[in-house]
Amino acid sequence: PLLTIVIVLGSFYIPGANMKVGKDKVVLMHYTLKNDAGDVIDSSDGADPLPFLQGHGNIIPGLESALEGSKVGDKLDVSIKPEEGYGERMKDAIQEIPSSALQGVDEVKVGMQLQSQDKDGNAFLVTVTKIDDDKITVDGNHPLAGQTLHFSVSIESVRKAEAEELSHGHVHADGQHHH
Ligand code: ZN
């Protein structure tokens, strides 16, 4: 009889099953992202679920707030406006630069992404959108800026973050430092 009791007590226990998505939790999610036209822009299908640290800006603000309070097994469909996503497209993020500025780059092509730096030394990506003889147009807007984003998300796991993950502001695989 004792053995039976042990099995009954043990069989429904799933670690973290009742833990909710909230600040300082490490979450694994599967997601599919579509644009307004219904095209799939990005997806974790066929790959590992995406890890992120909730409450630390690892994912866009609109998705972070939509997922707050959800739990393992939850599936959500969320539409996010640009201001809660990657922002509006900004005209002054588009710049013409002399092609001589890119002399170190082998072959500049439209669509190519280049790393740039702002005046504070923060790195960001720009996309080459136009090439003239001596001028190149680069766009510093995020490729998804100005778009309403439609996410389908499933929450795969939720755990407490390790102290080191909190101090770094991102997830370490298996809670271990590896970078
Ligand atoms: Zn780290």
mmCIF file of C-alpha atoms and ligand atoms in Angstrom:
data_model
loop_
_atom_site.group_PDB
_atom_site.id
_atom_site.type_symbol
_atom_site.label_atom_id
_atom_site.label_comp_id
_atom_site.label_asym_id
_atom_site.label_seq_id
_atom_site.Cartn_x
_atom_site.Cartn_y
_atom_site.Cartn_z
ATOM 1 C CA PRO A 1 0.000 0.000 0.000
ATOM 2 C CA LEU A 2 2.850 2.391 0.773
ATOM 3 C CA LEU A 3 4.213 2.080 -2.772
ATOM 4 C CA THR A 4 0.846 3.017 -4.230
ATOM 5 C CA ILE A 5 0.749 6.209 -2.174
ATOM 6 C CA VAL A 6 4.214 7.227 -3.346
ATOM 7 C CA ILE A 7 3.248 6.795 -6.993
ATOM 8 C CA VAL A 8 0.099 8.842 -6.606
ATOM 9 C CA LEU A 9 1.951 11.680 -4.921
ATOM 10 C CA GLY A 10 4.767 11.680 -7.458
ATOM 11 C CA SER A 11 2.933 11.332 -10.714
ATOM 12 C CA PHE A 12 1.519 14.830 -11.054
ATOM 13 C CA TYR A 13 4.540 16.803 -10.015
ATOM 14 C CA ILE A 14 6.114 18.777 -12.870
ATOM 15 C CA PRO A 15 8.821 21.220 -11.709
ATOM 16 C CA GLY A 16 7.930 24.801 -12.511
ATOM 17 C CA ALA A 17 4.530 23.895 -13.882
ATOM 18 C CA ASN A 18 2.786 26.420 -11.671
ATOM 19 C CA MET A 19 5.404 29.133 -11.967
ATOM 20 C CA LYS A 20 4.178 32.174 -13.826
ATOM 21 C CA VAL A 21 6.021 34.373 -16.274
ATOM 22 C CA GLY A 22 7.135 37.429 -14.304
ATOM 23 C CA LYS A 23 10.101 39.647 -13.624
ATOM 24 C CA ASP A 24 13.405 37.757 -13.187
ATOM 25 C CA LYS A 25 12.024 34.490 -14.561
ATOM 26 C CA VAL A 26 13.780 32.587 -17.339
ATOM 27 C CA VAL A 27 11.221 31.589 -19.944
ATOM 28 C CA LEU A 28 11.454 29.264 -22.928
ATOM 29 C CA MET A 29 8.920 29.972 -25.649
ATOM 30 C CA HIS A 30 8.106 28.707 -29.086
ATOM 31 C CA TYR A 31 6.894 31.468 -31.359
ATOM 32 C CA THR A 32 5.825 32.310 -34.864
ATOM 33 C CA LEU A 33 5.890 35.910 -36.024
ATOM 34 C CA LYS A 34 3.759 37.120 -38.926
ATOM 35 C CA ASN A 35 3.340 40.526 -40.515
ATOM 36 C CA ASP A 36 0.020 42.182 -41.438
ATOM 37 C CA ALA A 37 -0.032 40.293 -44.743
ATOM 38 C CA GLY A 38 0.158 36.977 -42.869
ATOM 39 C CA ASP A 39 3.683 36.141 -44.064
ATOM 40 C CA VAL A 40 5.822 34.270 -41.552
ATOM 41 C CA ILE A 41 8.767 36.558 -40.753
ATOM 42 C CA ASP A 42 10.371 34.443 -38.075
ATOM 43 C CA SER A 43 9.660 31.243 -36.174
ATOM 44 C CA SER A 44 11.244 28.860 -33.705
ATOM 45 C CA ASP A 45 9.617 25.934 -35.564
ATOM 46 C CA GLY A 46 12.076 23.086 -35.903
ATOM 47 C CA ALA A 47 14.527 24.762 -33.535
ATOM 48 C CA ASP A 48 14.937 24.993 -29.788
ATOM 49 C CA PRO A 49 12.496 27.276 -27.994
ATOM 50 C CA LEU A 50 13.776 30.812 -27.490
ATOM 51 C CA PRO A 51 15.049 31.618 -23.981
ATOM 52 C CA PHE A 52 14.645 35.084 -22.494
ATOM 53 C CA LEU A 53 14.837 36.791 -19.134
ATOM 54 C CA GLN A 54 11.508 38.431 -18.391
ATOM 55 C CA GLY A 55 11.590 42.052 -17.243
ATOM 56 C CA HIS A 56 15.015 42.857 -18.703
ATOM 57 C CA GLY A 57 14.151 44.037 -22.207
ATOM 58 C CA ASN A 58 15.359 40.828 -23.876
ATOM 59 C CA ILE A 59 12.207 40.824 -26.002
ATOM 60 C CA ILE A 60 10.092 43.716 -27.274
ATOM 61 C CA PRO A 61 8.019 45.546 -24.626
ATOM 62 C CA GLY A 62 4.613 44.595 -26.075
ATOM 63 C CA LEU A 63 5.416 40.899 -26.007
ATOM 64 C CA GLU A 64 6.936 41.084 -22.551
ATOM 65 C CA SER A 65 3.790 42.662 -21.096
ATOM 66 C CA ALA A 66 1.473 40.277 -22.993
ATOM 67 C CA LEU A 67 3.288 37.240 -21.586
ATOM 68 C CA GLU A 68 3.359 38.511 -17.982
ATOM 69 C CA GLY A 69 1.405 36.115 -15.758
ATOM 70 C CA SER A 70 1.142 33.286 -18.295
ATOM 71 C CA LYS A 71 2.286 29.774 -17.433
ATOM 72 C CA VAL A 72 3.660 26.587 -18.971
ATOM 73 C CA GLY A 73 1.347 25.230 -21.642
ATOM 74 C CA ASP A 74 -0.328 28.571 -22.325
ATOM 75 C CA LYS A 75 -0.714 29.533 -25.970
ATOM 76 C CA LEU A 76 -1.203 33.193 -26.837
ATOM 77 C CA ASP A 77 -1.895 35.165 -29.989
ATOM 78 C CA VAL A 78 -0.695 38.725 -29.594
ATOM 79 C CA SER A 79 -0.679 41.652 -32.009
ATOM 80 C CA ILE A 80 1.814 44.372 -31.205
ATOM 81 C CA LYS A 81 1.840 47.919 -32.556
ATOM 82 C CA PRO A 82 5.151 49.468 -33.650
ATOM 83 C CA GLU A 83 5.398 51.685 -30.560
ATOM 84 C CA GLU A 84 5.377 48.548 -28.386
ATOM 85 C CA GLY A 85 7.543 46.653 -30.886
ATOM 86 C CA TYR A 86 10.525 47.922 -32.854
ATOM 87 C CA GLY A 87 9.322 51.526 -32.994
ATOM 88 C CA GLU A 88 8.123 53.689 -35.850
ATOM 89 C CA ARG A 89 10.330 54.111 -38.874
ATOM 90 C CA MET A 90 12.381 57.272 -38.469
ATOM 91 C CA LYS A 91 13.359 59.347 -41.490
ATOM 92 C CA ASP A 92 16.538 60.642 -39.875
ATOM 93 C CA ALA A 93 17.767 57.080 -39.356
ATOM 94 C CA ILE A 94 18.228 56.969 -43.138
ATOM 95 C CA GLN A 95 21.507 58.504 -44.215
ATOM 96 C CA GLU A 96 23.593 58.974 -47.313
ATOM 97 C CA ILE A 97 27.255 58.318 -46.803
ATOM 98 C CA PRO A 98 30.139 58.618 -49.258
ATOM 99 C CA SER A 99 31.093 55.193 -50.632
ATOM 100 C CA SER A 100 34.660 55.962 -49.595
ATOM 101 C CA ALA A 101 33.456 55.516 -45.993
ATOM 102 C CA LEU A 102 33.015 51.798 -46.717
ATOM 103 C CA GLN A 103 36.400 51.143 -48.269
ATOM 104 C CA GLY A 104 37.072 48.305 -45.829
ATOM 105 C CA VAL A 105 34.010 46.384 -47.038
ATOM 106 C CA ASP A 106 34.754 44.038 -49.952
ATOM 107 C CA GLU A 107 31.563 44.179 -51.938
ATOM 108 C CA VAL A 108 28.731 46.452 -50.882
ATOM 109 C CA LYS A 109 25.304 45.195 -51.942
ATOM 110 C CA VAL A 110 21.750 46.377 -51.391
ATOM 111 C CA GLY A 111 20.281 44.479 -48.448
ATOM 112 C CA MET A 112 23.640 44.003 -46.777
ATOM 113 C CA GLN A 113 23.752 44.766 -43.045
ATOM 114 C CA LEU A 114 26.680 46.665 -41.629
ATOM 115 C CA GLN A 115 27.609 47.359 -38.066
ATOM 116 C CA SER A 116 27.742 51.018 -37.183
ATOM 117 C CA GLN A 117 28.298 53.037 -34.025
ATOM 118 C CA ASP A 118 26.457 55.990 -32.598
ATOM 119 C CA LYS A 119 28.245 58.924 -30.972
ATOM 120 C CA ASP A 120 28.180 57.149 -27.586
ATOM 121 C CA GLY A 121 29.914 54.116 -29.061
ATOM 122 C CA ASN A 122 26.855 51.862 -29.045
ATOM 123 C CA ALA A 123 26.871 49.349 -31.896
ATOM 124 C CA PHE A 124 23.840 49.062 -34.146
ATOM 125 C CA LEU A 125 23.053 47.584 -37.541
ATOM 126 C CA VAL A 126 22.292 49.553 -40.661
ATOM 127 C CA THR A 127 20.952 48.109 -43.897
ATOM 128 C CA VAL A 128 22.243 49.222 -47.278
ATOM 129 C CA THR A 129 19.171 50.350 -49.231
ATOM 130 C CA LYS A 130 20.645 52.136 -52.267
ATOM 131 C CA ILE A 131 23.998 52.369 -54.034
ATOM 132 C CA ASP A 132 24.936 55.226 -56.364
ATOM 133 C CA ASP A 133 28.346 55.851 -57.866
ATOM 134 C CA ASP A 134 29.870 57.634 -54.930
ATOM 135 C CA LYS A 135 27.016 57.567 -52.425
ATOM 136 C CA ILE A 136 25.510 54.764 -50.407
ATOM 137 C CA THR A 137 22.181 55.018 -48.578
ATOM 138 C CA VAL A 138 21.986 53.183 -45.277
ATOM 139 C CA ASP A 139 18.906 52.724 -43.104
ATOM 140 C CA GLY A 140 19.390 52.409 -39.346
ATOM 141 C CA ASN A 141 15.753 51.536 -38.698
ATOM 142 C CA HIS A 142 15.173 48.032 -37.415
ATOM 143 C CA PRO A 143 13.878 45.923 -40.335
ATOM 144 C CA LEU A 144 10.641 45.408 -38.369
ATOM 145 C CA ALA A 145 10.212 49.088 -37.407
ATOM 146 C CA GLY A 146 6.837 50.520 -38.389
ATOM 147 C CA GLN A 147 5.215 47.087 -38.575
ATOM 148 C CA THR A 148 2.427 45.594 -36.513
ATOM 149 C CA LEU A 149 3.715 42.211 -35.365
ATOM 150 C CA HIS A 150 1.490 39.176 -34.918
ATOM 151 C CA PHE A 151 2.950 36.586 -32.566
ATOM 152 C CA SER A 152 1.701 33.096 -31.770
ATOM 153 C CA VAL A 153 3.513 31.993 -28.651
ATOM 154 C CA SER A 154 3.535 28.871 -26.488
ATOM 155 C CA ILE A 155 5.191 28.877 -23.088
ATOM 156 C CA GLU A 156 7.447 25.821 -22.778
ATOM 157 C CA SER A 157 9.085 26.359 -19.403
ATOM 158 C CA VAL A 158 9.497 28.895 -16.626
ATOM 159 C CA ARG A 159 12.196 28.919 -13.949
ATOM 160 C CA LYS A 160 13.790 31.359 -11.536
ATOM 161 C CA ALA A 161 16.866 33.098 -12.894
ATOM 162 C CA GLU A 162 20.269 32.496 -11.307
ATOM 163 C CA ALA A 163 21.919 35.486 -9.606
ATOM 164 C CA GLU A 164 24.527 35.657 -12.356
ATOM 165 C CA GLU A 165 21.863 35.748 -15.057
ATOM 166 C CA LEU A 166 20.173 38.642 -13.262
ATOM 167 C CA SER A 167 23.422 40.594 -12.986
ATOM 168 C CA HIS A 168 24.115 40.042 -16.707
ATOM 169 C CA GLY A 169 20.516 40.687 -17.731
ATOM 170 C CA HIS A 170 20.308 37.598 -19.970
ATOM 171 C CA VAL A 171 19.871 33.835 -19.891
ATOM 172 C CA HIS A 172 22.754 31.382 -19.573
ATOM 173 C CA ALA A 173 22.192 27.899 -20.978
ATOM 174 C CA ASP A 174 21.396 25.547 -18.071
ATOM 175 C CA GLY A 175 22.107 28.444 -15.728
ATOM 176 C CA GLN A 176 25.830 28.156 -16.549
ATOM 177 C CA HIS A 177 28.096 30.917 -17.747
ATOM 178 C CA HIS A 178 29.336 30.112 -21.235
ATOM 179 C CA HIS A 179 30.135 33.317 -23.095
HETATM 180 ZN ZN ZN B 1 26.132 36.410 -19.151
#
